[in-house]
Amino acid sequence: MRSLKYAILGLLCRHPMTGYEIAKEFNSELAEFWYANHSQIYPELKKLNEEGLVNYDIEISGEILEAKRYTITEEGYKDFKKWLNKDEKMQKTPKDIFRLRMYFSGNLNVETRIRLLESQHLQHHKRLNTLKKKYEQYSEVPPRDSDRFGDFLVLRGAIMRQENIIAWLEECIGYCKEDDRD
Amino acid sequence: MRSLKYAILGLLCRHPMTGYEIAKEFNSELAEFWYANHSQIYPELKKLNEEGLVNYDIEISGEILEAKRYTITEEGYKDFKKWLNKDEKMQKTPKDIFRLRMYFSGNLNVETRIRLLESQHLQHHKRLNTLKKKYEQYSEVPPRDSDRFGDFLVLRGAIMRQENIIAWLEECIGYCKEDDRD
DNA sequence: TTAAACATGTAAGCTGTTACATGATTTA
DNA sequence: TAAATCATGTAACAGCTTACATGTTTAA
């Protein structure tokens, strides 16, 4: 499906970037729904260049250090737009190791279950707080045709998702503690 | 991390199964948080057998057709229990192509955005209805030490997740339609 | 002066998907 | 008798992670 390809092209639609900068984006902002390591990004950029979807200029910092700043081409933009307009089928629910563990939790004693659930709860709570802080930076819904509109939508989605996971974990803890039925 | 290994061992803790049956489970019940094709399962079972974590007996249906029914060994159960007790770090948020698309939705006209969002909405709604039907089969919370308790927890999680995605999609549609700001 | 950040790349290995390959048994 | 289901396997490829590998520039 070449999703990484489109993730990169989409970023380059906003403004030219180096591989290093793309890698940084994939480990902060976008990390709520997409990510990749530099070891995947550099070869992909090379490939996109060979396919004529991106160009690059070499920038020099200091005396020697080179950076390739990539720009999307006309053809690249066309390809990206075509992908973006596609109405794709809902994807499979993602794999989730913690839910797999809970599925098998009949093999655990109740104390351990609660301990594991509370550990997840704490971690997801921390994550939620980070997201909420980002959200506070928006005083209003950004204009629909700005890049910030997309940022806003996915941030809202990330917050809602975290809140939902937390609610589920709390429900699970409740079921585990419930009036000591055994 | 060998997650497939533990998914299989966990299932075999419940009762002996053939590779074919495991593949079926991975495409129905468990599909809400784990799945695998038979092309991955058969080699994994072979490996688990070589590692001494599972044994198998050959069953014959009719005259010729053979099926290997796998049983977890003492050692396999120990290994599984050790894994199950581990308090692992929260996993990275899963990749989500639709959210990636929405992140870049500034490049789409408003009608297309709404069309894509409503398509997802419909699909997730259908999925939710299927899950709700399964949920109706539980007249009460199953006993904590039964296998059905785990089934129940993850089913509740799946329903909550679907409801949450639907709520997010509706919010997004609302933002896209909002008083035609452009 | 040293640690962090900038900057780019490759290689090995694991995980997962799609397709190839075969054949038996049951049900409509 | 044909289609669906049962049953097992391999091969090629795509995608991703971890580690290897190197060197520069900036800020504390």
PDB file of C-alpha atoms (C1' of nucleotides) in Angstrom, chain D residues 14-28:
ATOM      1  C1'  DA D  14       6.508  -5.866   1.900  1.00  0.00           C
ATOM      2  C1'  DG D  15       7.057  -3.444   6.124  1.00  0.00           C
ATOM      3  C1'  DC D  16       9.296  -2.502  10.254  1.00  0.00           C
ATOM      4  C1'  DT D  17      12.866  -2.676  14.174  1.00  0.00           C
ATOM      5  C1'  DT D  18      17.352  -2.792  16.014  1.00  0.00           C
ATOM      6  C1'  DA D  19      21.853  -2.353  15.438  1.00  0.00           C
ATOM      7  C1'  DC D  20      25.830  -0.958  12.903  1.00  0.00           C
ATOM      8  C1'  DA D  21      28.482   2.908  11.000  1.00  0.00           C
ATOM      9  C1'  DT D  22      30.194   7.624  10.471  1.00  0.00           C
ATOM     10  C1'  DG D  23      30.905  12.301  11.040  1.00  0.00           C
ATOM     11  C1'  DT D  24      29.561  17.605  12.048  1.00  0.00           C
ATOM     12  C1'  DT D  25      27.750  21.449  14.589  1.00  0.00           C
ATOM     13  C1'  DT D  26      25.861  23.815  18.458  1.00  0.00           C
ATOM     14  C1'  DA D  27      24.968  24.871  23.140  1.00  0.00           C
ATOM     15  C1'  DA D  28      25.886  24.266  28.006  1.00  0.00           C
TER      16       DA D  28
END
